PDB file of C-alpha atoms in Angstrom:
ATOM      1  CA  UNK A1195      15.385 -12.356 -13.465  1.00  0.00           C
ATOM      2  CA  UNK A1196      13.867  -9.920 -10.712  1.00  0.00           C
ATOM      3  CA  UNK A1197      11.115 -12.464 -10.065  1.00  0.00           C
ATOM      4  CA  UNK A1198      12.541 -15.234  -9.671  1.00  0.00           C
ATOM      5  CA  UNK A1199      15.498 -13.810  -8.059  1.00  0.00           C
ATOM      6  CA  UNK A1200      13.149 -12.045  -5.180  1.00  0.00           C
ATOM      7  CA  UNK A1201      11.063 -15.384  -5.485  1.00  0.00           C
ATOM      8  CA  UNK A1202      13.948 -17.096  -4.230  1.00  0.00           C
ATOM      9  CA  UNK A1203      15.145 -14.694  -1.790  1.00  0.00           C
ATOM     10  CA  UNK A1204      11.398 -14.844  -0.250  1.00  0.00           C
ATOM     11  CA  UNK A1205      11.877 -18.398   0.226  1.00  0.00           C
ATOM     12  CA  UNK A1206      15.129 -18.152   1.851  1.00  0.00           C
ATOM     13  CA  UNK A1207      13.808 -16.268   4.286  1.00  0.00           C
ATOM     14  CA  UNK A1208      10.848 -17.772   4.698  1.00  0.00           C
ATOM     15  CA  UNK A1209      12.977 -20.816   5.427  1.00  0.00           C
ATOM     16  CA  UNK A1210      14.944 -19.223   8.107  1.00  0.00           C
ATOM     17  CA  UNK A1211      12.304 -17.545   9.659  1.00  0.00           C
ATOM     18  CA  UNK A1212      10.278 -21.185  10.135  1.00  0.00           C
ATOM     19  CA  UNK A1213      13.714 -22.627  11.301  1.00  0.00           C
ATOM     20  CA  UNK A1214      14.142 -25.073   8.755  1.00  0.00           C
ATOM     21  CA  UNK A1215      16.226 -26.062   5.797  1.00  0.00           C
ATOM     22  CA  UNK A1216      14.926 -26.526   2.048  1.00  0.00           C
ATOM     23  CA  UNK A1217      14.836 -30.104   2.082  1.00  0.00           C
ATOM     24  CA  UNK A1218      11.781 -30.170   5.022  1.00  0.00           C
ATOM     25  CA  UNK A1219       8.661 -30.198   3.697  1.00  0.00           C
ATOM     26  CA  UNK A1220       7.095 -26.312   3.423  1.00  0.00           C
ATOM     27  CA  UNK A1221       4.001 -25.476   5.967  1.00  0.00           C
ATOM     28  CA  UNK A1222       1.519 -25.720   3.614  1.00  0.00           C
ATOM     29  CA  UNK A1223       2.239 -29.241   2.398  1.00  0.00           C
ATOM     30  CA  UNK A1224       3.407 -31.249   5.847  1.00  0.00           C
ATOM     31  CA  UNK A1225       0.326 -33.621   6.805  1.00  0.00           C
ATOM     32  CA  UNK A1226      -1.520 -32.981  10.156  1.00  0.00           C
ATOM     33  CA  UNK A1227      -2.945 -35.685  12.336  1.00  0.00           C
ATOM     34  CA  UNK A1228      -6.494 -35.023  10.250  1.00  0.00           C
ATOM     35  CA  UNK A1229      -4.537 -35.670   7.211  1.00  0.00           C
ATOM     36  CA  UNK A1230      -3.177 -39.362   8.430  1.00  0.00           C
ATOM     37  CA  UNK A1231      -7.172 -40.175   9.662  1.00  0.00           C
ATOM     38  CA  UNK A1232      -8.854 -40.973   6.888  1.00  0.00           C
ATOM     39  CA  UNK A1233     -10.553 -44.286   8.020  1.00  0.00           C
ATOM     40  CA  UNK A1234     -11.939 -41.894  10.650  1.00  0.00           C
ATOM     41  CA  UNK A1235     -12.966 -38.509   9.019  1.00  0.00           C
ATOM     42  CA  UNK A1236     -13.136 -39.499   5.339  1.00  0.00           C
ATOM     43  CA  UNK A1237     -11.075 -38.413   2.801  1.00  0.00           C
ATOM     44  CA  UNK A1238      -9.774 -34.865   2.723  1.00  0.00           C
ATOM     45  CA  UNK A1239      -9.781 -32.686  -0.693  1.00  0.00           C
ATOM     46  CA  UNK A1240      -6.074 -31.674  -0.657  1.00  0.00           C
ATOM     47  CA  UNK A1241      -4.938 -28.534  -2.342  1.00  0.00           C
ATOM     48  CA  UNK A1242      -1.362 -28.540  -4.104  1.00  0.00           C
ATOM     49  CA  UNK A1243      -0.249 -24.735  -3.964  1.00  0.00           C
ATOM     50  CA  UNK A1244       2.125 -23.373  -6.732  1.00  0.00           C
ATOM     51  CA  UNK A1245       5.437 -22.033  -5.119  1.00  0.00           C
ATOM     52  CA  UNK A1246       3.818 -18.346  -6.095  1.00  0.00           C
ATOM     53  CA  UNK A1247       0.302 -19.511  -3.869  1.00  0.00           C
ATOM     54  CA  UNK A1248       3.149 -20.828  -1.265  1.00  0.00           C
ATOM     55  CA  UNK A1249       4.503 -17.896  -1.199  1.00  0.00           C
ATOM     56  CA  UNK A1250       1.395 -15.684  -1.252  1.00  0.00           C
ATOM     57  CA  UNK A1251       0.152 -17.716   1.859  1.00  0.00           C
ATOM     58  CA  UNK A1252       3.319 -17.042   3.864  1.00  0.00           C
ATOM     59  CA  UNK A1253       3.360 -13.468   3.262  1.00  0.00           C
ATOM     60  CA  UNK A1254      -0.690 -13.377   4.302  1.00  0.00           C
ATOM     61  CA  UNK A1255       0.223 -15.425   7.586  1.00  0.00           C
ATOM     62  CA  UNK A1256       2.944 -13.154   8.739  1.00  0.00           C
ATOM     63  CA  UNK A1257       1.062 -10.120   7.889  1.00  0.00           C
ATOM     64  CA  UNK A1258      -1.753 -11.543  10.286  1.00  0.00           C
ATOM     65  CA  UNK A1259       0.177 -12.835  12.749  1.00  0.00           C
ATOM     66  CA  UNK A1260       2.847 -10.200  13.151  1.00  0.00           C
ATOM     67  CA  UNK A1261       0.424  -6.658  12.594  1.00  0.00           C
ATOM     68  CA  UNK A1262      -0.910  -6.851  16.616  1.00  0.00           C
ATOM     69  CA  UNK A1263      -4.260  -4.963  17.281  1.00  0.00           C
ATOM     70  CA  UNK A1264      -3.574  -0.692  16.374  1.00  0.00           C
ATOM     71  CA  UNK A1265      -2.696   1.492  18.895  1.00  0.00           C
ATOM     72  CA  UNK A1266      -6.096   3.670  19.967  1.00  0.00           C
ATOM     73  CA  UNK A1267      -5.347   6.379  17.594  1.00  0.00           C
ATOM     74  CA  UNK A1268      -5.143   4.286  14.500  1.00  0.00           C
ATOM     75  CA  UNK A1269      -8.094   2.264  15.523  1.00  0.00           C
ATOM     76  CA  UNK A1270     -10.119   5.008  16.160  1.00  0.00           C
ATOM     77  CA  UNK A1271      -9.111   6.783  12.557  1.00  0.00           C
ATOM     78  CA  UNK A1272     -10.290   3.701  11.177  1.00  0.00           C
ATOM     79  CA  UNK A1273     -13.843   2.946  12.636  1.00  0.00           C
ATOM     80  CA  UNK A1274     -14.361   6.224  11.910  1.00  0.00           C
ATOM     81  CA  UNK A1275     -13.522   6.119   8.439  1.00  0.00           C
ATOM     82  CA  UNK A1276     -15.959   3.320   8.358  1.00  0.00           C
ATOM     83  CA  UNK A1277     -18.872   5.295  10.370  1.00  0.00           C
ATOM     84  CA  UNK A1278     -18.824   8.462   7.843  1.00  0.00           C
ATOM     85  CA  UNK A1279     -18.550   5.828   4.658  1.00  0.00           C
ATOM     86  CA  UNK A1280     -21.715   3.972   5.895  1.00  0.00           C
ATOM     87  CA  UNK A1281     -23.173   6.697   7.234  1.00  0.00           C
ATOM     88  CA  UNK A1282     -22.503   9.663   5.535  1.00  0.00           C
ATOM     89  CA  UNK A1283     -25.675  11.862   6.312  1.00  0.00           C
ATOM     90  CA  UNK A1284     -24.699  11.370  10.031  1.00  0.00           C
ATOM     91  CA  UNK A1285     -20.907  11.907   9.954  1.00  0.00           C
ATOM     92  CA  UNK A1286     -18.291  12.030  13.124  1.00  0.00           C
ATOM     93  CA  UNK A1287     -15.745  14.503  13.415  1.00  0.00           C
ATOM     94  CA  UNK A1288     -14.369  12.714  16.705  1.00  0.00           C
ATOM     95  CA  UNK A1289     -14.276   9.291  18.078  1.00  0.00           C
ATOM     96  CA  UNK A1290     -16.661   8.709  20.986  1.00  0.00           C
ATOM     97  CA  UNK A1291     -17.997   5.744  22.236  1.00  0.00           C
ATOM     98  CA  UNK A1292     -21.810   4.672  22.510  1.00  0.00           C
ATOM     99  CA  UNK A1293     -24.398   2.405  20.853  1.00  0.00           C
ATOM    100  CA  UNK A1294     -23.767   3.665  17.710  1.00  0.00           C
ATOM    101  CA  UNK A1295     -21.217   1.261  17.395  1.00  0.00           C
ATOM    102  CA  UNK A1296     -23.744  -1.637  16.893  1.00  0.00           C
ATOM    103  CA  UNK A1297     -25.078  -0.277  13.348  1.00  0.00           C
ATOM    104  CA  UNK A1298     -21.581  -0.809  12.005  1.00  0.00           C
ATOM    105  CA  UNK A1299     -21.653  -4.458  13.870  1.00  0.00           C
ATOM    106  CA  UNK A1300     -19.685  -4.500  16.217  1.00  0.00           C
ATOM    107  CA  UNK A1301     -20.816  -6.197  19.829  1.00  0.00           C
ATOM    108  CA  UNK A1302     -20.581  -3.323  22.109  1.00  0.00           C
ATOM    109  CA  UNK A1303     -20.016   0.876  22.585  1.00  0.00           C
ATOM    110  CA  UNK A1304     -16.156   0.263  22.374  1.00  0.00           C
ATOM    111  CA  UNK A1305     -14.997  -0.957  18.853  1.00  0.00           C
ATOM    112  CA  UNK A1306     -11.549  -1.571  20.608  1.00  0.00           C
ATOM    113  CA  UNK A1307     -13.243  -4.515  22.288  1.00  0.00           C
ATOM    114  CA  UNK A1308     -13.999  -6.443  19.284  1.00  0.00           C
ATOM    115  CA  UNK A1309     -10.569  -5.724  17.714  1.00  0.00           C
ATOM    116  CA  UNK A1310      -8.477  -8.294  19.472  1.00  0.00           C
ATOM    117  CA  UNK A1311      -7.069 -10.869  16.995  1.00  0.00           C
ATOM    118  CA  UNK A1312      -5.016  -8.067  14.965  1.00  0.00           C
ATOM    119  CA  UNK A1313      -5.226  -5.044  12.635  1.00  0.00           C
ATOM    120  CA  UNK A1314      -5.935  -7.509   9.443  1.00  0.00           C
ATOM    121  CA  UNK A1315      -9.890  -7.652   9.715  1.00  0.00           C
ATOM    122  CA  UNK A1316      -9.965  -4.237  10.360  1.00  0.00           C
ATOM    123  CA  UNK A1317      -8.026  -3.368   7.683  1.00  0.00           C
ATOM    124  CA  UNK A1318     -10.041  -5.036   5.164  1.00  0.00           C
ATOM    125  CA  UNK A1319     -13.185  -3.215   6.504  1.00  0.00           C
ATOM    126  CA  UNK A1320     -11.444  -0.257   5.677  1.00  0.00           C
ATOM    127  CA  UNK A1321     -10.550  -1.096   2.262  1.00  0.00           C
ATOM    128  CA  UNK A1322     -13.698  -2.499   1.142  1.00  0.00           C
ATOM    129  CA  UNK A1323     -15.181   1.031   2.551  1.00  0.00           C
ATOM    130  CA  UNK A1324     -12.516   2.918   1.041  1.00  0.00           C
ATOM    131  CA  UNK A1325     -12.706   0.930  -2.915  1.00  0.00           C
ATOM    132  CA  UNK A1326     -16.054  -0.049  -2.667  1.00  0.00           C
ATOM    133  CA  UNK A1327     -18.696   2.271  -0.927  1.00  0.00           C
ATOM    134  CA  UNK A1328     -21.226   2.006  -2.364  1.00  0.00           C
ATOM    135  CA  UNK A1329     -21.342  -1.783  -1.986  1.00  0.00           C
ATOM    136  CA  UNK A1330     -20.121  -1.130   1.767  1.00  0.00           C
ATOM    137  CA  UNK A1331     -23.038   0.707   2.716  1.00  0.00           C
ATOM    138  CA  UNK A1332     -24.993  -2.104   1.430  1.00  0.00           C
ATOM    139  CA  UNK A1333     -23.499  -4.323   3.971  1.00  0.00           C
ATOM    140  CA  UNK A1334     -23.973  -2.318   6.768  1.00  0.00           C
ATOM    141  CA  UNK A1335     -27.934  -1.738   5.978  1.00  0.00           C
ATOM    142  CA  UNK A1336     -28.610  -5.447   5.464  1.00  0.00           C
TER     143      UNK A1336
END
């Protein structure tokens, strides 16, 4: 009952939030210009999502979209999170700025700089740091 209860609920509001009733066609399935160019661009391979893959699509886009870039605090707590997991024989106490920066891959002494799409990317740095260390560190050394 609770799942498809919330399941629907999720869609109502997923409908109101787009601005549309159920009968248009969701997001994820209306055709794009691309879509109506086959003679052009060749045929497309066209994924049919389950309303659970719908869903879990929609709740990924918002999540991007809506979570704007941390305030400096955050941002700093998290690069250095990432600095002490990849590094930890040469671990920060405070955020500074420098070339440093550059071993963890980001383009300049300011990781701020290269944060500018949203707290998403970021955040998945810091989980695969946080779950997955060992593999993490890895990354960084390649």
């Amino acid at each position: 009952f609770w799942l498809k209860h919330g399941s629907a609920i999720m869609e109502q509001e997923r409908l109101m939030e787009e601005g549309r009733s159920d009968e248009q066609p969701h997001i994820e399935d209306q055709k794009t210009w691309c879509d109506r160019c086959i003679v052009c661009l060749g045929p497309r391979y066209v994924i049919h999502l389950t309303d659970f893959e719908r869903d879990a699509v929609w709740h990924m886009r918002r999540h991007v979209v809506n979570n704007p870039k941390p305030d400096d605090a955050d941002l700093q707590k998290q690069v250095l999170l990432l600095w002490n997991t990849a590094f930890p024989d040469q671990k920060l106490e405070m955020f500074e700025k420098g070339q440093r920066w550059r071993k963890l891959g980001f383009q300049g002494t300011d990781p701020s700089t290269d944060v500018r799409t949203g707290s998403w990317p970021l955040e998945q740095l810091v989980a695969l740091a946080t779950h997955h260390p060992i593999e993490f560190r890895r990354m960084v050394q390649e």
